[in-house]
Structure formats: C-alpha cells, structure tokens
C-alpha cells in the first residue's frame, strides 16, 4: 500500500473524483449526465443557429447572446470527456498537462461568461436609459471591439498563473476533489511556494468576477431609476420584461459560484458528495439553463424556434404524403397490369 502511495506522489498523473459512495450506480448516473450534455450541446447550437439564420435577430442584444451561447457550449465540452469518462468507466486519472489545460479552459470560460454578462447588462442599460442613442452607441464595430476585449481579457490574463502550475512540485496525494481540474485543487497538492498563485489568482477573481458583479449591480440600479421615472405603468413593465432573461442568466451564473465558495470555505464537515455536486452545478447549470431561459423568455427566439420545428413537422408530413401517394399509385398500376 505504501509503495502505491509513494508511486502516486512521484507520478505526474492525478486521480479524478467521481461521486463518492455511488460507484456502483455510475452506469445509471451516466444517463442523466449524458442527457444534460446532449441538451447543453443541442440547446446552445440551436440558439446560435437561430441567431445566425434569422436576419431580424442581427441586433446587439442577440450578438451578445450568441457570445454567451458559444461560451456555454465550450464550457460543456471542456468537462464532458472527464465527467462522462469516469461514469462510463474508461478514465480514472488525468495527466498534469491535460489537467492544466482543462483548468485553463474552465477558468477562462468562466471569466468570459462573466464578461459577456457584463456586456449584456451594458446593452440593457443603453436600451432603457438611452433608447434614442442605442443604435449609434452599440454599432457593429463597437460590438466587435467589445467581443475582442472580452476574448483578450479572458485568455491573456490567466496564463501566468496556469503556466506556473507546470513547475510546482506536487508531494501530497494526487487526488482531485472533482471529476475535472481546477486551479485551487492543484495548488492544494503542491509543496512549492504558491504565494504567487494564491495572490494572482485572488486578484483575477476580484478584477473579473467580483468587479463584473458590482458593475452589473450598478447598471441595474441605474436601469431601475430610469424605469421608475417612466409615467406609464405598462411601459415600466414592458421595459423590465426585457431584462428578465438577463437577470435569470446572471443569477444562475453567480449563485452556484457563491454556493461553491461557501461550501469550500465553511463546509469542511460536509460529505465529499456535497462538494462534488456543487462543483457540477457550477460547471453545468448555466450552460444547461441559459438556452432554455432565452428560448422561453425571449419572444423573437421563441417564435423562431417554434417556426423552425413547425417547418420541420410540415416537411415531414409533406414527405409522408408524397410517399403514401407513391405507394397508392404503384398499387393501382400493379392491379391494372394484372
């Protein structure tokens, strides 16, 4: 046993943690998780397809929504291999290089989603507080610059802290807390000096997630002030309804982050299963729910999706009718020939 333990310490591979205590039920657990990943993939691809093909949706709000859907799609794909690999039984560990790469994508995409939500809040602020200047402020050129800024902010600030993980000495048991890799998990196992990673990592969280949350809150305070200044109650409700989907998206992104942070900070006595479940909620809940929320709450997307399925149904019935006519004609011709 001690030989295995020493070998584990000296190895550059890390053991992934599935669902402690539920190992015998992995095959059954793989069914809902596979379904979740399928919904994440199809739901976000559908949103992207609808926005790309519907010319009436080529507006700033839907350009930002396309960025959100693309981010959610990539977030789902970044963890699919390890999560489903554990449940299907063909993967139990991950190399250091693959673990570092996965942690880079998870944290980078998390920062990107936060940035996109901030851009969407700015879009709602301009639309409600400065409606006459909306088209002149949020031009296609400005949207492209915002998109590039989001991409640079999410990808160029993380490498210093992620690259340093490669050069740390890992002397503690190589057992990860989740079925995917996170930066805080890796530095927990390191025996090297991790002050740079801790300080820089905290600075990243403050300058990205926390700052974005504060700016989103400020934008909604200003939106609320502008809405309350509207004389007509009907117009107030109409203005606020345009923000419902975004408020839901912000909530399902930040609440799991807060919950996971609280569990890691104050939930040392809780079952490891609680930590694992909170980690999966943090990773999978926003990509799963965002396309559902925007498909239900956004009238333009809901109508386009309904039309898309209606056309497919009509096409199916049309083809079926043609096939039936072909069968009947062949049957009559066969009888006449006889």
PDB file of N, CA, C and O in Angstrom, residues 132-194:
ATOM      1  N   UNK A 132     -32.804  56.420 -27.592  1.00  0.00           N
ATOM      2  CA  UNK A 132     -32.644  57.144 -28.858  1.00  0.00           C
ATOM      3  C   UNK A 132     -31.217  57.047 -29.401  1.00  0.00           C
ATOM      4  O   UNK A 132     -30.993  57.212 -30.605  1.00  0.00           O
ATOM      5  N   UNK A 133     -30.269  56.779 -28.518  1.00  0.00           N
ATOM      6  CA  UNK A 133     -28.866  56.684 -28.944  1.00  0.00           C
ATOM      7  C   UNK A 133     -28.384  55.239 -29.032  1.00  0.00           C
ATOM      8  O   UNK A 133     -27.199  54.992 -29.246  1.00  0.00           O
ATOM      9  N   UNK A 134     -29.306  54.300 -28.855  1.00  0.00           N
ATOM     10  CA  UNK A 134     -28.942  52.868 -28.787  1.00  0.00           C
ATOM     11  C   UNK A 134     -28.187  52.410 -30.030  1.00  0.00           C
ATOM     12  O   UNK A 134     -27.104  51.829 -29.941  1.00  0.00           O
ATOM     13  N   UNK A 135     -28.747  52.684 -31.201  1.00  0.00           N
ATOM     14  CA  UNK A 135     -28.141  52.220 -32.448  1.00  0.00           C
ATOM     15  C   UNK A 135     -26.819  52.930 -32.754  1.00  0.00           C
ATOM     16  O   UNK A 135     -25.941  52.363 -33.413  1.00  0.00           O
ATOM     17  N   UNK A 136     -26.666  54.150 -32.274  1.00  0.00           N
ATOM     18  CA  UNK A 136     -25.418  54.875 -32.535  1.00  0.00           C
ATOM     19  C   UNK A 136     -24.312  54.488 -31.554  1.00  0.00           C
ATOM     20  O   UNK A 136     -23.122  54.574 -31.879  1.00  0.00           O
ATOM     21  N   UNK A 137     -24.705  54.061 -30.344  1.00  0.00           N
ATOM     22  CA  UNK A 137     -23.701  53.643 -29.348  1.00  0.00           C
ATOM     23  C   UNK A 137     -23.234  52.215 -29.623  1.00  0.00           C
ATOM     24  O   UNK A 137     -22.033  51.942 -29.678  1.00  0.00           O
ATOM     25  N   UNK A 138     -24.181  51.305 -29.787  1.00  0.00           N
ATOM     26  CA  UNK A 138     -23.842  49.894 -29.996  1.00  0.00           C
ATOM     27  C   UNK A 138     -23.877  49.554 -31.486  1.00  0.00           C
ATOM     28  O   UNK A 138     -24.764  48.850 -31.968  1.00  0.00           O
ATOM     29  N   UNK A 139     -22.899  50.045 -32.195  1.00  0.00           N
ATOM     30  CA  UNK A 139     -22.763  49.721 -33.621  1.00  0.00           C
ATOM     31  C   UNK A 139     -22.069  48.357 -33.753  1.00  0.00           C
ATOM     32  O   UNK A 139     -21.505  47.820 -32.782  1.00  0.00           O
ATOM     33  N   UNK A 140     -22.103  47.800 -34.953  1.00  0.00           N
ATOM     34  CA  UNK A 140     -21.440  46.517 -35.192  1.00  0.00           C
ATOM     35  C   UNK A 140     -19.950  46.590 -34.905  1.00  0.00           C
ATOM     36  O   UNK A 140     -19.352  45.639 -34.379  1.00  0.00           O
ATOM     37  N   UNK A 141     -19.347  47.726 -35.220  1.00  0.00           N
ATOM     38  CA  UNK A 141     -17.924  47.917 -34.957  1.00  0.00           C
ATOM     39  C   UNK A 141     -17.640  47.908 -33.458  1.00  0.00           C
ATOM     40  O   UNK A 141     -16.668  47.295 -32.999  1.00  0.00           O
ATOM     41  N   UNK A 142     -18.502  48.579 -32.674  1.00  0.00           N
ATOM     42  CA  UNK A 142     -18.329  48.609 -31.214  1.00  0.00           C
ATOM     43  C   UNK A 142     -18.521  47.206 -30.626  1.00  0.00           C
ATOM     44  O   UNK A 142     -17.775  46.796 -29.727  1.00  0.00           O
ATOM     45  N   UNK A 143     -19.511  46.485 -31.142  1.00  0.00           N
ATOM     46  CA  UNK A 143     -19.771  45.131 -30.636  1.00  0.00           C
ATOM     47  C   UNK A 143     -18.581  44.220 -30.904  1.00  0.00           C
ATOM     48  O   UNK A 143     -18.186  43.410 -30.059  1.00  0.00           O
ATOM     49  N   UNK A 144     -17.988  44.356 -32.088  1.00  0.00           N
ATOM     50  CA  UNK A 144     -16.811  43.551 -32.424  1.00  0.00           C
ATOM     51  C   UNK A 144     -15.649  43.885 -31.493  1.00  0.00           C
ATOM     52  O   UNK A 144     -14.934  42.980 -31.028  1.00  0.00           O
ATOM     53  N   UNK A 145     -15.465  45.166 -31.185  1.00  0.00           N
ATOM     54  CA  UNK A 145     -14.392  45.577 -30.272  1.00  0.00           C
ATOM     55  C   UNK A 145     -14.647  45.041 -28.861  1.00  0.00           C
ATOM     56  O   UNK A 145     -13.703  44.610 -28.175  1.00  0.00           O
ATOM     57  N   UNK A 146     -15.900  45.065 -28.435  1.00  0.00           N
ATOM     58  CA  UNK A 146     -16.244  44.512 -27.119  1.00  0.00           C
ATOM     59  C   UNK A 146     -15.949  43.017 -27.088  1.00  0.00           C
ATOM     60  O   UNK A 146     -15.406  42.490 -26.103  1.00  0.00           O
ATOM     61  N   UNK A 147     -16.307  42.311 -28.168  1.00  0.00           N
ATOM     62  CA  UNK A 147     -16.049  40.874 -28.253  1.00  0.00           C
ATOM     63  C   UNK A 147     -14.561  40.561 -28.180  1.00  0.00           C
ATOM     64  O   UNK A 147     -14.144  39.629 -27.475  1.00  0.00           O
ATOM     65  N   UNK A 148     -13.744  41.343 -28.887  1.00  0.00           N
ATOM     66  CA  UNK A 148     -12.292  41.148 -28.857  1.00  0.00           C
ATOM     67  C   UNK A 148     -11.736  41.439 -27.462  1.00  0.00           C
ATOM     68  O   UNK A 148     -10.864  40.716 -26.953  1.00  0.00           O
ATOM     69  N   UNK A 149     -12.260  42.482 -26.819  1.00  0.00           N
ATOM     70  CA  UNK A 149     -11.823  42.827 -25.458  1.00  0.00           C
ATOM     71  C   UNK A 149     -12.167  41.710 -24.476  1.00  0.00           C
ATOM     72  O   UNK A 149     -11.350  41.363 -23.607  1.00  0.00           O
ATOM     73  N   UNK A 150     -13.350  41.138 -24.618  1.00  0.00           N
ATOM     74  CA  UNK A 150     -13.758  40.021 -23.754  1.00  0.00           C
ATOM     75  C   UNK A 150     -12.838  38.826 -23.957  1.00  0.00           C
ATOM     76  O   UNK A 150     -12.389  38.191 -22.990  1.00  0.00           O
ATOM     77  N   UNK A 151     -12.534  38.523 -25.210  1.00  0.00           N
ATOM     78  CA  UNK A 151     -11.659  37.393 -25.529  1.00  0.00           C
ATOM     79  C   UNK A 151     -10.260  37.599 -24.959  1.00  0.00           C
ATOM     80  O   UNK A 151      -9.683  36.682 -24.344  1.00  0.00           O
ATOM     81  N   UNK A 152      -9.723  38.801 -25.130  1.00  0.00           N
ATOM     82  CA  UNK A 152      -8.379  39.092 -24.615  1.00  0.00           C
ATOM     83  C   UNK A 152      -8.354  39.058 -23.093  1.00  0.00           C
ATOM     84  O   UNK A 152      -7.422  38.508 -22.487  1.00  0.00           O
ATOM     85  N   UNK A 153      -9.368  39.635 -22.478  1.00  0.00           N
ATOM     86  CA  UNK A 153      -9.430  39.669 -21.014  1.00  0.00           C
ATOM     87  C   UNK A 153      -9.498  38.264 -20.423  1.00  0.00           C
ATOM     88  O   UNK A 153      -8.900  37.994 -19.376  1.00  0.00           O
ATOM     89  N   UNK A 154     -10.193  37.371 -21.103  1.00  0.00           N
ATOM     90  CA  UNK A 154     -10.425  36.024 -20.578  1.00  0.00           C
ATOM     91  C   UNK A 154      -9.292  35.055 -20.874  1.00  0.00           C
ATOM     92  O   UNK A 154      -9.155  34.044 -20.179  1.00  0.00           O
ATOM     93  N   UNK A 155      -8.507  35.342 -21.893  1.00  0.00           N
ATOM     94  CA  UNK A 155      -7.465  34.395 -22.303  1.00  0.00           C
ATOM     95  C   UNK A 155      -6.048  34.840 -21.980  1.00  0.00           C
ATOM     96  O   UNK A 155      -5.175  33.991 -21.769  1.00  0.00           O
ATOM     97  N   UNK A 156      -5.800  36.144 -21.919  1.00  0.00           N
ATOM     98  CA  UNK A 156      -4.431  36.636 -21.757  1.00  0.00           C
ATOM     99  C   UNK A 156      -4.033  36.897 -20.312  1.00  0.00           C
ATOM    100  O   UNK A 156      -2.833  36.991 -20.009  1.00  0.00           O
ATOM    101  N   UNK A 157      -5.003  37.026 -19.408  1.00  0.00           N
ATOM    102  CA  UNK A 157      -4.673  37.300 -18.008  1.00  0.00           C
ATOM    103  C   UNK A 157      -4.397  36.032 -17.210  1.00  0.00           C
ATOM    104  O   UNK A 157      -3.717  36.073 -16.178  1.00  0.00           O
ATOM    105  N   UNK A 158      -4.918  34.890 -17.668  1.00  0.00           N
ATOM    106  CA  UNK A 158      -4.818  33.640 -16.904  1.00  0.00           C
ATOM    107  C   UNK A 158      -3.491  32.905 -17.078  1.00  0.00           C
ATOM    108  O   UNK A 158      -3.006  32.294 -16.122  1.00  0.00           O
ATOM    109  N   UNK A 159      -2.865  32.893 -18.267  1.00  0.00           N
ATOM    110  CA  UNK A 159      -1.658  32.079 -18.471  1.00  0.00           C
ATOM    111  C   UNK A 159      -0.572  32.188 -17.404  1.00  0.00           C
ATOM    112  O   UNK A 159       0.014  31.153 -17.042  1.00  0.00           O
ATOM    113  N   UNK A 160      -0.229  33.379 -16.850  1.00  0.00           N
ATOM    114  CA  UNK A 160       0.844  33.416 -15.843  1.00  0.00           C
ATOM    115  C   UNK A 160       0.610  32.477 -14.665  1.00  0.00           C
ATOM    116  O   UNK A 160       1.537  31.782 -14.229  1.00  0.00           O
ATOM    117  N   UNK A 161      -0.628  32.443 -14.168  1.00  0.00           N
ATOM    118  CA  UNK A 161      -0.903  31.595 -13.008  1.00  0.00           C
ATOM    119  C   UNK A 161      -1.084  30.133 -13.412  1.00  0.00           C
ATOM    120  O   UNK A 161      -0.751  29.215 -12.636  1.00  0.00           O
ATOM    121  N   UNK A 162      -1.555  29.874 -14.624  1.00  0.00           N
ATOM    122  CA  UNK A 162      -1.771  28.497 -15.085  1.00  0.00           C
ATOM    123  C   UNK A 162      -0.450  27.849 -15.487  1.00  0.00           C
ATOM    124  O   UNK A 162      -0.183  26.690 -15.137  1.00  0.00           O
ATOM    125  N   UNK A 163       0.400  28.593 -16.192  1.00  0.00           N
ATOM    126  CA  UNK A 163       1.686  28.045 -16.644  1.00  0.00           C
ATOM    127  C   UNK A 163       2.561  27.657 -15.451  1.00  0.00           C
ATOM    128  O   UNK A 163       3.272  26.653 -15.480  1.00  0.00           O
ATOM    129  N   UNK A 164       2.491  28.440 -14.382  1.00  0.00           N
ATOM    130  CA  UNK A 164       3.330  28.153 -13.204  1.00  0.00           C
ATOM    131  C   UNK A 164       2.963  26.821 -12.551  1.00  0.00           C
ATOM    132  O   UNK A 164       3.778  26.237 -11.826  1.00  0.00           O
ATOM    133  N   UNK A 165       1.725  26.331 -12.781  1.00  0.00           N
ATOM    134  CA  UNK A 165       1.334  25.027 -12.236  1.00  0.00           C
ATOM    135  C   UNK A 165       2.243  23.910 -12.750  1.00  0.00           C
ATOM    136  O   UNK A 165       2.446  22.905 -12.079  1.00  0.00           O
ATOM    137  N   UNK A 166       2.773  24.096 -13.952  1.00  0.00           N
ATOM    138  CA  UNK A 166       3.645  23.094 -14.560  1.00  0.00           C
ATOM    139  C   UNK A 166       4.944  22.920 -13.787  1.00  0.00           C
ATOM    140  O   UNK A 166       5.549  21.834 -13.781  1.00  0.00           O
ATOM    141  N   UNK A 167       5.383  23.970 -13.097  1.00  0.00           N
ATOM    142  CA  UNK A 167       6.698  23.954 -12.451  1.00  0.00           C
ATOM    143  C   UNK A 167       6.617  23.776 -10.936  1.00  0.00           C
ATOM    144  O   UNK A 167       7.645  23.863 -10.254  1.00  0.00           O
ATOM    145  N   UNK A 168       5.408  23.534 -10.416  1.00  0.00           N
ATOM    146  CA  UNK A 168       5.261  23.269  -8.982  1.00  0.00           C
ATOM    147  C   UNK A 168       5.583  21.817  -8.674  1.00  0.00           C
ATOM    148  O   UNK A 168       5.429  20.937  -9.531  1.00  0.00           O
ATOM    149  N   UNK A 169       6.026  21.557  -7.447  1.00  0.00           N
ATOM    150  CA  UNK A 169       6.307  20.184  -7.004  1.00  0.00           C
ATOM    151  C   UNK A 169       5.093  19.691  -6.209  1.00  0.00           C
ATOM    152  O   UNK A 169       4.709  20.289  -5.205  1.00  0.00           O
ATOM    153  N   UNK A 170       4.513  18.599  -6.671  1.00  0.00           N
ATOM    154  CA  UNK A 170       3.303  18.056  -6.046  1.00  0.00           C
ATOM    155  C   UNK A 170       3.680  16.841  -5.195  1.00  0.00           C
ATOM    156  O   UNK A 170       3.923  15.752  -5.716  1.00  0.00           O
ATOM    157  N   UNK A 171       3.721  17.054  -3.884  1.00  0.00           N
ATOM    158  CA  UNK A 171       4.152  15.983  -2.978  1.00  0.00           C
ATOM    159  C   UNK A 171       3.000  15.397  -2.174  1.00  0.00           C
ATOM    160  O   UNK A 171       3.156  14.378  -1.514  1.00  0.00           O
ATOM    161  N   UNK A 172       1.849  16.026  -2.217  1.00  0.00           N
ATOM    162  CA  UNK A 172       0.694  15.498  -1.496  1.00  0.00           C
ATOM    163  C   UNK A 172      -0.081  14.540  -2.399  1.00  0.00           C
ATOM    164  O   UNK A 172       0.126  14.533  -3.612  1.00  0.00           O
ATOM    165  N   UNK A 173      -0.966  13.707  -1.823  1.00  0.00           N
ATOM    166  CA  UNK A 173      -1.705  12.724  -2.637  1.00  0.00           C
ATOM    167  C   UNK A 173      -2.375  13.363  -3.849  1.00  0.00           C
ATOM    168  O   UNK A 173      -3.062  14.378  -3.718  1.00  0.00           O
ATOM    169  N   UNK A 174      -2.184  12.768  -5.016  1.00  0.00           N
ATOM    170  CA  UNK A 174      -2.690  13.325  -6.271  1.00  0.00           C
ATOM    171  C   UNK A 174      -4.156  12.939  -6.477  1.00  0.00           C
ATOM    172  O   UNK A 174      -4.502  12.253  -7.438  1.00  0.00           O
ATOM    173  N   UNK A 175      -4.994  13.385  -5.568  1.00  0.00           N
ATOM    174  CA  UNK A 175      -6.426  13.060  -5.651  1.00  0.00           C
ATOM    175  C   UNK A 175      -7.195  14.366  -5.781  1.00  0.00           C
ATOM    176  O   UNK A 175      -7.213  15.188  -4.853  1.00  0.00           O
ATOM    177  N   UNK A 176      -7.826  14.567  -6.923  1.00  0.00           N
ATOM    178  CA  UNK A 176      -8.587  15.785  -7.173  1.00  0.00           C
ATOM    179  C   UNK A 176      -9.939  15.734  -6.461  1.00  0.00           C
ATOM    180  O   UNK A 176     -10.471  14.657  -6.175  1.00  0.00           O
ATOM    181  N   UNK A 177     -10.509  16.895  -6.196  1.00  0.00           N
ATOM    182  CA  UNK A 177     -11.796  16.968  -5.482  1.00  0.00           C
ATOM    183  C   UNK A 177     -12.993  16.759  -6.394  1.00  0.00           C
ATOM    184  O   UNK A 177     -14.103  16.531  -5.915  1.00  0.00           O
ATOM    185  N   UNK A 178     -12.773  16.872  -7.713  1.00  0.00           N
ATOM    186  CA  UNK A 178     -13.875  16.784  -8.667  1.00  0.00           C
ATOM    187  C   UNK A 178     -13.484  15.875  -9.830  1.00  0.00           C
ATOM    188  O   UNK A 178     -12.370  15.343  -9.868  1.00  0.00           O
ATOM    189  N   UNK A 179     -14.403  15.716 -10.757  1.00  0.00           N
ATOM    190  CA  UNK A 179     -14.119  14.923 -11.957  1.00  0.00           C
ATOM    191  C   UNK A 179     -13.580  15.813 -13.077  1.00  0.00           C
ATOM    192  O   UNK A 179     -13.646  15.453 -14.251  1.00  0.00           O
ATOM    193  N   UNK A 180     -13.073  16.963 -12.700  1.00  0.00           N
ATOM    194  CA  UNK A 180     -12.400  17.887 -13.622  1.00  0.00           C
ATOM    195  C   UNK A 180     -11.372  18.668 -12.812  1.00  0.00           C
ATOM    196  O   UNK A 180     -11.361  18.609 -11.577  1.00  0.00           O
ATOM    197  N   UNK A 181     -10.501  19.381 -13.500  1.00  0.00           N
ATOM    198  CA  UNK A 181      -9.374  20.054 -12.840  1.00  0.00           C
ATOM    199  C   UNK A 181      -9.660  21.532 -12.599  1.00  0.00           C
ATOM    200  O   UNK A 181     -10.140  22.224 -13.496  1.00  0.00           O
ATOM    201  N   UNK A 182      -9.341  21.988 -11.401  1.00  0.00           N
ATOM    202  CA  UNK A 182      -9.448  23.400 -11.048  1.00  0.00           C
ATOM    203  C   UNK A 182      -8.108  23.871 -10.484  1.00  0.00           C
ATOM    204  O   UNK A 182      -7.366  23.085  -9.881  1.00  0.00           O
ATOM    205  N   UNK A 183      -7.816  25.136 -10.662  1.00  0.00           N
ATOM    206  CA  UNK A 183      -6.541  25.708 -10.196  1.00  0.00           C
ATOM    207  C   UNK A 183      -6.363  25.519  -8.696  1.00  0.00           C
ATOM    208  O   UNK A 183      -5.294  25.107  -8.224  1.00  0.00           O
ATOM    209  N   UNK A 184      -7.421  25.789  -7.916  1.00  0.00           N
ATOM    210  CA  UNK A 184      -7.318  25.690  -6.461  1.00  0.00           C
ATOM    211  C   UNK A 184      -7.079  24.257  -5.996  1.00  0.00           C
ATOM    212  O   UNK A 184      -6.489  24.023  -4.938  1.00  0.00           O
ATOM    213  N   UNK A 185      -7.528  23.294  -6.777  1.00  0.00           N
ATOM    214  CA  UNK A 185      -7.295  21.892  -6.459  1.00  0.00           C
ATOM    215  C   UNK A 185      -5.821  21.532  -6.612  1.00  0.00           C
ATOM    216  O   UNK A 185      -5.259  20.801  -5.796  1.00  0.00           O
ATOM    217  N   UNK A 186      -5.199  22.016  -7.673  1.00  0.00           N
ATOM    218  CA  UNK A 186      -3.803  21.686  -7.948  1.00  0.00           C
ATOM    219  C   UNK A 186      -2.853  22.331  -6.946  1.00  0.00           C
ATOM    220  O   UNK A 186      -1.915  21.689  -6.458  1.00  0.00           O
ATOM    221  N   UNK A 187      -3.088  23.600  -6.621  1.00  0.00           N
ATOM    222  CA  UNK A 187      -2.172  24.254  -5.675  1.00  0.00           C
ATOM    223  C   UNK A 187      -2.336  23.683  -4.261  1.00  0.00           C
ATOM    224  O   UNK A 187      -1.416  23.772  -3.447  1.00  0.00           O
ATOM    225  N   UNK A 188      -3.488  23.072  -3.992  1.00  0.00           N
ATOM    226  CA  UNK A 188      -3.700  22.419  -2.687  1.00  0.00           C
ATOM    227  C   UNK A 188      -2.759  21.236  -2.510  1.00  0.00           C
ATOM    228  O   UNK A 188      -2.388  20.890  -1.375  1.00  0.00           O
ATOM    229  N   UNK A 189      -2.358  20.602  -3.605  1.00  0.00           N
ATOM    230  CA  UNK A 189      -1.485  19.428  -3.546  1.00  0.00           C
ATOM    231  C   UNK A 189      -0.011  19.783  -3.680  1.00  0.00           C
ATOM    232  O   UNK A 189       0.851  18.916  -3.627  1.00  0.00           O
ATOM    233  N   UNK A 190       0.303  21.045  -3.894  1.00  0.00           N
ATOM    234  CA  UNK A 190       1.687  21.458  -4.134  1.00  0.00           C
ATOM    235  C   UNK A 190       2.425  21.712  -2.829  1.00  0.00           C
ATOM    236  O   UNK A 190       1.853  22.180  -1.844  1.00  0.00           O
ATOM    237  N   UNK A 191       3.714  21.387  -2.843  1.00  0.00           N
ATOM    238  CA  UNK A 191       4.568  21.675  -1.688  1.00  0.00           C
ATOM    239  C   UNK A 191       5.504  22.845  -1.960  1.00  0.00           C
ATOM    240  O   UNK A 191       6.260  23.262  -1.088  1.00  0.00           O
ATOM    241  N   UNK A 192       5.478  23.359  -3.179  1.00  0.00           N
ATOM    242  CA  UNK A 192       6.311  24.511  -3.548  1.00  0.00           C
ATOM    243  C   UNK A 192       5.680  25.795  -3.005  1.00  0.00           C
ATOM    244  O   UNK A 192       4.584  25.781  -2.425  1.00  0.00           O
ATOM    245  N   UNK A 193       6.371  26.887  -3.213  1.00  0.00           N
ATOM    246  CA  UNK A 193       5.865  28.199  -2.820  1.00  0.00           C
ATOM    247  C   UNK A 193       4.707  28.583  -3.750  1.00  0.00           C
ATOM    248  O   UNK A 193       4.896  28.736  -4.961  1.00  0.00           O
ATOM    249  N   UNK A 194       3.526  28.725  -3.192  1.00  0.00           N
ATOM    250  CA  UNK A 194       2.329  29.003  -4.009  1.00  0.00           C
ATOM    251  C   UNK A 194       1.795  30.422  -3.765  1.00  0.00           C
ATOM    252  O   UNK A 194       0.660  30.723  -4.129  1.00  0.00           O
TER     253      UNK A 194
END
